[in-house]
PDB file of C-alpha atoms in Angstrom:
ATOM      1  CA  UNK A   1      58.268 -63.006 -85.907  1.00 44.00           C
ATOM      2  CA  UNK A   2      57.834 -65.307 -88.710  1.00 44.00           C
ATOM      3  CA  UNK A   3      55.792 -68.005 -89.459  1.00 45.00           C
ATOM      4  CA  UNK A   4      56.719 -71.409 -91.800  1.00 47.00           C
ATOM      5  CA  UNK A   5      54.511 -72.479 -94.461  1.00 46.00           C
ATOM      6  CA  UNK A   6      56.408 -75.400 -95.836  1.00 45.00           C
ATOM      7  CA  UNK A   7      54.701 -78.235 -94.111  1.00 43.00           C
ATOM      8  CA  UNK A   8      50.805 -76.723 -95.051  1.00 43.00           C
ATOM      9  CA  UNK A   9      52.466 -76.384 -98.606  1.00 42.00           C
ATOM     10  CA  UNK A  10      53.899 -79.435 -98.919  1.00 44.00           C
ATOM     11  CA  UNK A  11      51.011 -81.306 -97.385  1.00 42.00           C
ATOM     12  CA  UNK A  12      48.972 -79.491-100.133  1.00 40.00           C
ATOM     13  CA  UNK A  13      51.153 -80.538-103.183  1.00 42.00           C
ATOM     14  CA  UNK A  14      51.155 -84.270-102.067  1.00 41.00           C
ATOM     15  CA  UNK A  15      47.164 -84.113-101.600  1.00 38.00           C
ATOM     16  CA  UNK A  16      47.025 -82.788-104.962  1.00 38.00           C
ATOM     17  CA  UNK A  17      49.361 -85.696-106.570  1.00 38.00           C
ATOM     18  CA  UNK A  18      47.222 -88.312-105.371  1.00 37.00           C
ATOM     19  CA  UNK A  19      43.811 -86.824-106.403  1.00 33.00           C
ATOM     20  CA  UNK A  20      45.175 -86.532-109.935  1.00 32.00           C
ATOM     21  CA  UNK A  21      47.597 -89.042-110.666  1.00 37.00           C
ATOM     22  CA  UNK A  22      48.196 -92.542-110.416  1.00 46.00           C
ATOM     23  CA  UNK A  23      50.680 -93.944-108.683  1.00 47.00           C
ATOM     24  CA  UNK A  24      53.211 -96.301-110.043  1.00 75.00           C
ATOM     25  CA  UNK A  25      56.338 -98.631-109.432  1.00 83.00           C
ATOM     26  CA  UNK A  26      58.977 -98.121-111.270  1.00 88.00           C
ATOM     27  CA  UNK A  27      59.932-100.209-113.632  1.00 88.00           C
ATOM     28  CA  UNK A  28      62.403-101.983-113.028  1.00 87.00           C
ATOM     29  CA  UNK A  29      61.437-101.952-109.218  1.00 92.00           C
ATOM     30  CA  UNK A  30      63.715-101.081-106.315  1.00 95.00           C
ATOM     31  CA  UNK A  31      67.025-102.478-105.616  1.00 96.00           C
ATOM     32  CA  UNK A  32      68.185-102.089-101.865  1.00 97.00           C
ATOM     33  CA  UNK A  33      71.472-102.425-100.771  1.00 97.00           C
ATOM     34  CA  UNK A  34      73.891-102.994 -97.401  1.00 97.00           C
ATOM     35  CA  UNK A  35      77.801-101.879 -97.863  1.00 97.00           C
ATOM     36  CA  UNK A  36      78.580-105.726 -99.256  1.00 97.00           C
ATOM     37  CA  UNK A  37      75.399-107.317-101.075  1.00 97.00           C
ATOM     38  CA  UNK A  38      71.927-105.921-102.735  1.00 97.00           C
ATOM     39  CA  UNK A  39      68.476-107.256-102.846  1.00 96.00           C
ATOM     40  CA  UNK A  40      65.506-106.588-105.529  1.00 94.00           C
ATOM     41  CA  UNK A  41      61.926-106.600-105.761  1.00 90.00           C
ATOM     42  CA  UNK A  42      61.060-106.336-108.847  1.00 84.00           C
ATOM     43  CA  UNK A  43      57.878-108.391-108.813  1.00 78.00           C
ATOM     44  CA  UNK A  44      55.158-105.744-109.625  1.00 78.00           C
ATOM     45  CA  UNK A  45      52.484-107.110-107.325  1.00 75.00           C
ATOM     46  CA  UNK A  46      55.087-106.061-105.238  1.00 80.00           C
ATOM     47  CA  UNK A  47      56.937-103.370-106.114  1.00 89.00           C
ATOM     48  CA  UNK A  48      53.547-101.379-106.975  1.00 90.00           C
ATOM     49  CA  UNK A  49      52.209-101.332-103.679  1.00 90.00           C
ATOM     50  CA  UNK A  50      55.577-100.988-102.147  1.00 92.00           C
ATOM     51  CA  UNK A  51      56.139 -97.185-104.102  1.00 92.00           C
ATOM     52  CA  UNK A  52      52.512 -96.049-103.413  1.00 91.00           C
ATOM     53  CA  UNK A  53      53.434 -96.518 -99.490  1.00 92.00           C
ATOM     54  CA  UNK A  54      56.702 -95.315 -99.978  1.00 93.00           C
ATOM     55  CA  UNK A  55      56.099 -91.850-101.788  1.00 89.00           C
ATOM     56  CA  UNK A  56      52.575 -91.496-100.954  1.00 87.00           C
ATOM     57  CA  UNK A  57      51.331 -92.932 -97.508  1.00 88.00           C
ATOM     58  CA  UNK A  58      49.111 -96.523 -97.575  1.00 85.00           C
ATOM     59  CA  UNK A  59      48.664 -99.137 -95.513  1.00 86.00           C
ATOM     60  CA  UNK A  60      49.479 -97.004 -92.615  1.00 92.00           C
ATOM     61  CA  UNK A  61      52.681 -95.248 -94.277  1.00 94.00           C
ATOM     62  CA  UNK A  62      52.756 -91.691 -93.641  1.00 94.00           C
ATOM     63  CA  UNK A  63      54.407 -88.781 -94.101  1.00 92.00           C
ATOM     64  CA  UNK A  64      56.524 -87.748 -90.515  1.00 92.00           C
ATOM     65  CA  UNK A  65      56.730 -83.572 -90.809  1.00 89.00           C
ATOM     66  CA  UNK A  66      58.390 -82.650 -87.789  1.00 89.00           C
ATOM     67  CA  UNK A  67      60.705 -86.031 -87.817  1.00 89.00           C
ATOM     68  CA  UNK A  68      62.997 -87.078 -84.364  1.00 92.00           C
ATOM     69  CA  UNK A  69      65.731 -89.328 -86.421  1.00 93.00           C
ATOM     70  CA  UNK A  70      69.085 -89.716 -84.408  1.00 95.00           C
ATOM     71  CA  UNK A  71      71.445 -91.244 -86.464  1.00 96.00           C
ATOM     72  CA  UNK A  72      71.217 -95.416 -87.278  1.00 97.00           C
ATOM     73  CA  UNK A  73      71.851 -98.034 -89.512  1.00 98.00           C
ATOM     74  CA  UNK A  74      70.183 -98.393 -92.881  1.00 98.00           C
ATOM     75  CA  UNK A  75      69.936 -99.713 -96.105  1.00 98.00           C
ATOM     76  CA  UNK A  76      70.380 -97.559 -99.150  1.00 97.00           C
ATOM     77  CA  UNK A  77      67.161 -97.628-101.671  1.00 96.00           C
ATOM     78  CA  UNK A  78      67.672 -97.765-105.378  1.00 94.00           C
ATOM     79  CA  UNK A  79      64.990 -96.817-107.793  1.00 92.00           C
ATOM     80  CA  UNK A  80      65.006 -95.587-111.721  1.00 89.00           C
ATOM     81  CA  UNK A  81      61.652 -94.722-113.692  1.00 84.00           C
ATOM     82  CA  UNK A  82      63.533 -93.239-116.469  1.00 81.00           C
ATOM     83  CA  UNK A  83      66.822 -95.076-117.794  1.00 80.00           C
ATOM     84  CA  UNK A  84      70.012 -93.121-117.008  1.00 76.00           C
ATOM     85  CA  UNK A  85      68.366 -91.428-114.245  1.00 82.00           C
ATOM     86  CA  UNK A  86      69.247 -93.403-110.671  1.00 86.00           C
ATOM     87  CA  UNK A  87      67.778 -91.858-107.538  1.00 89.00           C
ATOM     88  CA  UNK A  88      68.215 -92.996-104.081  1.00 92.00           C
ATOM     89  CA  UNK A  89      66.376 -93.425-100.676  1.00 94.00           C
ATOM     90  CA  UNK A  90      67.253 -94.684 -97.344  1.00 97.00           C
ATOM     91  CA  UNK A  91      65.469 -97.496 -95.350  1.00 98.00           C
ATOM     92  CA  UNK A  92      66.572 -96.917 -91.230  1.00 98.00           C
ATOM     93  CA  UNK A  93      65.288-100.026 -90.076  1.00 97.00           C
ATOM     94  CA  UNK A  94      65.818 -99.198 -86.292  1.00 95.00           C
ATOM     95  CA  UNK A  95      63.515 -95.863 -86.773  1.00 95.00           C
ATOM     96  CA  UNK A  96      61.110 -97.862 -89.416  1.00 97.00           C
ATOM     97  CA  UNK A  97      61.418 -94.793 -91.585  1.00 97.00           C
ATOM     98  CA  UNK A  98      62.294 -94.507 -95.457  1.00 97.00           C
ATOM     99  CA  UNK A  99      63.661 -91.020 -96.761  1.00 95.00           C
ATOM    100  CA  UNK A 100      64.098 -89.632-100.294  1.00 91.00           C
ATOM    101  CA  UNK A 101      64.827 -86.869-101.757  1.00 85.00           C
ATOM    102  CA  UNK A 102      62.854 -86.612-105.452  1.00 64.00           C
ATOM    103  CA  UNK A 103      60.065 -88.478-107.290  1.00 54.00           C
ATOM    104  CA  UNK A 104      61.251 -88.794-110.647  1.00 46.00           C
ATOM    105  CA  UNK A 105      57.854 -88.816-113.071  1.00 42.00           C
ATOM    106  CA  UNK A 106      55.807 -87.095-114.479  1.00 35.00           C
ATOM    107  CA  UNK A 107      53.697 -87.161-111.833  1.00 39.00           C
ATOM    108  CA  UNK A 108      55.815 -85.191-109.053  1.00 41.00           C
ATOM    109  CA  UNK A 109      58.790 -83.860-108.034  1.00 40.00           C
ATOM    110  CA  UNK A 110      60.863 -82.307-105.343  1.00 44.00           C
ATOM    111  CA  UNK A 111      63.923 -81.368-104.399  1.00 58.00           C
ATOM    112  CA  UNK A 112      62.478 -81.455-100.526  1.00 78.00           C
ATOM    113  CA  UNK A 113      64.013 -84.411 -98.520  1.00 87.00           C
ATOM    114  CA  UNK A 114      60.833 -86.104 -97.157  1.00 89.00           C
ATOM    115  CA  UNK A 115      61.013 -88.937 -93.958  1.00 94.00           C
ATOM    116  CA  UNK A 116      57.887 -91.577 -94.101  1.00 95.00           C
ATOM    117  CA  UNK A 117      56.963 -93.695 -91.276  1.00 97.00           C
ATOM    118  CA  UNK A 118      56.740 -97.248 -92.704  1.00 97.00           C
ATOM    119  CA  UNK A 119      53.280 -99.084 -92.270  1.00 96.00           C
ATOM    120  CA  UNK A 120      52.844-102.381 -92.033  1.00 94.00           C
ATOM    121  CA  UNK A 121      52.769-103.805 -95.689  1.00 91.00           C
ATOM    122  CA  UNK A 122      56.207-101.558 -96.689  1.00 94.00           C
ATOM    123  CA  UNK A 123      57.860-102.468 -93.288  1.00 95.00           C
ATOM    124  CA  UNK A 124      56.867-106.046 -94.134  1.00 93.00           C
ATOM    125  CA  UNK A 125      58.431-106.032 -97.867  1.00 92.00           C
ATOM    126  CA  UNK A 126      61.308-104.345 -96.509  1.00 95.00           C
ATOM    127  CA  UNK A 127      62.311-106.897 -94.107  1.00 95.00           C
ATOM    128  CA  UNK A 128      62.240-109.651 -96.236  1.00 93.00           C
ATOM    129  CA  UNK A 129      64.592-107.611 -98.565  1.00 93.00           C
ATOM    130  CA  UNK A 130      66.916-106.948 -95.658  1.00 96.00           C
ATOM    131  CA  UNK A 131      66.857-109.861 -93.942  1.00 95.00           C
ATOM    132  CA  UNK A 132      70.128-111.335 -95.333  1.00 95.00           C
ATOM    133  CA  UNK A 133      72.161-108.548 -95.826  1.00 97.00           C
ATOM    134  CA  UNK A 134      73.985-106.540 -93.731  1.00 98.00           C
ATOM    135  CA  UNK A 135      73.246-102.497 -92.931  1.00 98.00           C
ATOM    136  CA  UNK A 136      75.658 -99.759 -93.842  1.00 97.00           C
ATOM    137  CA  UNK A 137      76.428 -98.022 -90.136  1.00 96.00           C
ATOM    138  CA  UNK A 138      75.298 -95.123 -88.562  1.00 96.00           C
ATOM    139  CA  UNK A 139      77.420 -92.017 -89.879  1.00 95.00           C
ATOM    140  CA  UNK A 140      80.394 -90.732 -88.541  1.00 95.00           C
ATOM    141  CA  UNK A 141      81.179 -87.145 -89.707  1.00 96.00           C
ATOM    142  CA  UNK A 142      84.905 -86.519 -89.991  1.00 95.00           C
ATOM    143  CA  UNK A 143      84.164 -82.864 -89.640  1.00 97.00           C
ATOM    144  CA  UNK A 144      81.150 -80.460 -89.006  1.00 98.00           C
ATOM    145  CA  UNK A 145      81.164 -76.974 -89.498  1.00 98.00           C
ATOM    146  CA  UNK A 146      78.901 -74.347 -88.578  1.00 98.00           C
ATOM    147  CA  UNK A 147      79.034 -70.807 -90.341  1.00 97.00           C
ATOM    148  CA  UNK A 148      81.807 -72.424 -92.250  1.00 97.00           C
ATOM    149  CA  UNK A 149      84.258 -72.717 -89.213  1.00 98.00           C
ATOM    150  CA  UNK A 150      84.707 -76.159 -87.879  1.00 98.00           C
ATOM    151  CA  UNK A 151      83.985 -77.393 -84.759  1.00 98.00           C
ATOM    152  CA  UNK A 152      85.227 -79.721 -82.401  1.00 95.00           C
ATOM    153  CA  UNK A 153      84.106 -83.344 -81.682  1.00 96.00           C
ATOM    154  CA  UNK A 154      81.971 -83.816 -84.947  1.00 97.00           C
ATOM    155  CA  UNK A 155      80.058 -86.524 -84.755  1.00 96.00           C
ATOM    156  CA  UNK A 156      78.547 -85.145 -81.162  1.00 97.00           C
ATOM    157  CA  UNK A 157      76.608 -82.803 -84.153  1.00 98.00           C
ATOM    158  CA  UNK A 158      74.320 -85.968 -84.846  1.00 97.00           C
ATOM    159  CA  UNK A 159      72.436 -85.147 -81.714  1.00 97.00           C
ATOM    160  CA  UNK A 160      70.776 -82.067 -83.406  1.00 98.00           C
ATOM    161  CA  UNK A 161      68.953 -84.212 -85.615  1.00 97.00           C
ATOM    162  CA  UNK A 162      66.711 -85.625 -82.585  1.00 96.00           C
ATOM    163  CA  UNK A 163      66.152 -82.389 -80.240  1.00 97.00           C
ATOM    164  CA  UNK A 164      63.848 -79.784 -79.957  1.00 97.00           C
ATOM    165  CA  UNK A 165      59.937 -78.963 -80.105  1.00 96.00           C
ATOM    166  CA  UNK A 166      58.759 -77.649 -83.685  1.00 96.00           C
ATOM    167  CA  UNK A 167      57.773 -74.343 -83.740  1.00 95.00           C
ATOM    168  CA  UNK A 168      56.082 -71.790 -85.921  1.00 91.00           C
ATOM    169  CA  UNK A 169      57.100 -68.634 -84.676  1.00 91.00           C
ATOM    170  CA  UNK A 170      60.913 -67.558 -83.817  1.00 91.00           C
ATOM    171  CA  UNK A 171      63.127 -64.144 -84.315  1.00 86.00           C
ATOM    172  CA  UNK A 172      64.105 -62.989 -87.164  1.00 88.00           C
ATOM    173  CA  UNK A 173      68.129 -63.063 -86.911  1.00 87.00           C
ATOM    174  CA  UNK A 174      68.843 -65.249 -89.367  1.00 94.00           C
ATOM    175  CA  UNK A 175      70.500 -68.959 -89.277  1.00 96.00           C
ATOM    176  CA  UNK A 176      74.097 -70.259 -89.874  1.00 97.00           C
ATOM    177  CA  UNK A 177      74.512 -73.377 -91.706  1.00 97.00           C
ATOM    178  CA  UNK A 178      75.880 -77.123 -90.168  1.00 98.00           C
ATOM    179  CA  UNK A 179      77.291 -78.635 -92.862  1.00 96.00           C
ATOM    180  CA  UNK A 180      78.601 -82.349 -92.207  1.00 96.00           C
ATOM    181  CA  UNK A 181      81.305 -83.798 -94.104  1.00 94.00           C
ATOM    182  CA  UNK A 182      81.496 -88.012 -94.090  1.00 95.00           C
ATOM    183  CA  UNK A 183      82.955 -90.614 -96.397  1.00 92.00           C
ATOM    184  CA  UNK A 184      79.475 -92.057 -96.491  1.00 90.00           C
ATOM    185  CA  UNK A 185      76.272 -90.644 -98.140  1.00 91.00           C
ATOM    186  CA  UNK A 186      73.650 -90.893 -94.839  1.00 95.00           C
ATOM    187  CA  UNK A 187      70.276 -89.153 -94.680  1.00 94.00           C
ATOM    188  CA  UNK A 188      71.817 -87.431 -92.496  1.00 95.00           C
ATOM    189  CA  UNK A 189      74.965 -86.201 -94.029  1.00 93.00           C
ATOM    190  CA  UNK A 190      74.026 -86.077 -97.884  1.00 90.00           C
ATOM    191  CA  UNK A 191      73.932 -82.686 -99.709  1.00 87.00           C
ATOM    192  CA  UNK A 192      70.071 -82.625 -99.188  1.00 89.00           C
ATOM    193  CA  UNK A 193      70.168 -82.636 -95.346  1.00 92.00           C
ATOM    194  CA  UNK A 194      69.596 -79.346 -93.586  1.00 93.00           C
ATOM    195  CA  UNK A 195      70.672 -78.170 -90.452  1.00 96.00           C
ATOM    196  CA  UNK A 196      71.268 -74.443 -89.500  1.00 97.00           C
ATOM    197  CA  UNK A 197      71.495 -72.872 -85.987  1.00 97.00           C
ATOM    198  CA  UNK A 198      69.608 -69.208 -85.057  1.00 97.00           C
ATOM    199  CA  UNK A 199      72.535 -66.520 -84.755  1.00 96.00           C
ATOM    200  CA  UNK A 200      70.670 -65.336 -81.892  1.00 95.00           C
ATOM    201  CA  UNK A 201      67.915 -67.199 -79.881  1.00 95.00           C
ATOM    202  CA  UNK A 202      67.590 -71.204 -79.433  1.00 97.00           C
ATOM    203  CA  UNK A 203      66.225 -72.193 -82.338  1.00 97.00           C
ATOM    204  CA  UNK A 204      67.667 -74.695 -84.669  1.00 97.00           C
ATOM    205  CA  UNK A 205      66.418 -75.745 -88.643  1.00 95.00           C
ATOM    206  CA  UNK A 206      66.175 -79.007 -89.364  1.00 94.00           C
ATOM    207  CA  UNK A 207      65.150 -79.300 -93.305  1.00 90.00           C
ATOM    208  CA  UNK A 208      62.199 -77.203 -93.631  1.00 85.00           C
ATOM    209  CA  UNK A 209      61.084 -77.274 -89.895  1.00 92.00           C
ATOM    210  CA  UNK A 210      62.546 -75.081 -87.292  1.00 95.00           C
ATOM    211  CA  UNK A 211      62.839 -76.104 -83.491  1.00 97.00           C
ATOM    212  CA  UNK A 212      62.949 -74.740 -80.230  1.00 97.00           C
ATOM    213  CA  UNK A 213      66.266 -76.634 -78.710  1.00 98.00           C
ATOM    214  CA  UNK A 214      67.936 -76.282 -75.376  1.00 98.00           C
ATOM    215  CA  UNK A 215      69.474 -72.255 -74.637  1.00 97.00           C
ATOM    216  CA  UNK A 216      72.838 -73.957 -73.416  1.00 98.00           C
ATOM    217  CA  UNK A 217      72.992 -76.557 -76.420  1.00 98.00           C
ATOM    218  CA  UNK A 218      72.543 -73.914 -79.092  1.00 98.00           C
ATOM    219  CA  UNK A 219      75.273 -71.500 -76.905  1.00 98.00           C
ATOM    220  CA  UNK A 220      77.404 -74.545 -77.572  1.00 98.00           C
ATOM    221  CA  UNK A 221      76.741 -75.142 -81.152  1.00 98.00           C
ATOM    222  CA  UNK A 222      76.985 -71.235 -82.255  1.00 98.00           C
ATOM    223  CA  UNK A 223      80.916 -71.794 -80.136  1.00 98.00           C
ATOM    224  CA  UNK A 224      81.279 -74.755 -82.611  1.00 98.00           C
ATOM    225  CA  UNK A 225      82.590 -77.231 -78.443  1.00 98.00           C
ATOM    226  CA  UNK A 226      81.481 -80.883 -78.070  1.00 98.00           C
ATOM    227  CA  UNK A 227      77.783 -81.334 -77.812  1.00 97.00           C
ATOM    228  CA  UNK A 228      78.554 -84.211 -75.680  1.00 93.00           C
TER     229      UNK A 228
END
């Protein structure tokens, strides 16, 4: 049996960044955008207390570690804190969750995908931003594979992003990879999002996190059918 260590790490890493650093908007704030139109805060009185809630947990942001996030709507976030160098996040206003990938600094990074649920102040800012545009739609993946083979009825593969109990403890059999393929970059379907199913046993990886799922629904995803 083996036993995961990422979340205690991770957990660890951001405590330390806080203690030692401080936090800081970037500079030329956050741009967030819908598939026709963008929005900007670039205010710092806003966009300051917007990034510590956003990449550090305040006002009643915090980090989720063993997220439940079927697939929704949501607003791509756009952020720079050193010219030339873009990065982007996702705002799921349905979920009130943000997720990004890296902190770009030189304060912190990652190449971890981390999911924060929004407090009050950042869902607050975020709504304003949003109010007038229009969300990019929930993803539809024109093909899924798993082990590299691909499987039928694709986008029925969103459901393993919201199943399953965490666990700490599973066999050690090793995982195949789900790889989803879609015209659109989702937090769901970007090169940063994980998903792997046990060879053996019902247990699926989601990111860093594995879960105990359903013994039929992981029969069904190692046989690549419908998850319908």
């Amino acid at each position: 049996m083996r036993r995961i260590p990422a979340a205690a790490l991770l957990a660890a890493s951001i405590l330390a960044v806080t203690s030692s650093a401080q936090a800081k908007a970037p500079p030329s704030g956050f741009e967030l955008c819908g598939p026709a139109a963008c929005a900007s805060i670039t205010a710092f009185a806003d966009a300051e207390p917007l990034a510590i809630s956003l990449f550090y947990g305040s006002d009643g942001s915090a980090t989720l570690w063993t997220p439940s996030l079927p697939a929704a709507s949501f607003f791509a976030v756009h952020w720079s804190f050193q010219q030339g160098e873009t990065h982007t996040g996702y705002y799921v206003p349905l979920l009130n969750a943000f997720r990004y990938v890296s902190l770009s600094g030189p304060e912190y990074a990652s190449d971890t995908a981390h999911w924060m649920k929004l407090g009050e102040g950042a869902r607050t800012i975020l709504e304003r931003l949003t109010s007038t545009l229009q969300p990019f739609p929930a993803p539809v993946p024109s093909r899924v594979t798993v082990g590299g083979k691909a499987v039928q009825d694709p986008e029925s593969y969103l459901r393993l992003w919201s199943v399953g109990k965490p666990t700490y403890t599973w066999p050690a059999t090793g995982f195949m990879a789900i790889k989803a393929t879609c015209d659109l970059q989702t937090p769901w379907t970007d090169r940063a999002a994980h998903l792997s199913i046990a060879r053996r046993g019902a247990f699926l990886m989601r990111d860093s996190t594995v879960y105990r799922i359903p013994a039929k629904l992981a029969r069904l995803v190692r046989a690549r059918a419908s998850l319908r």
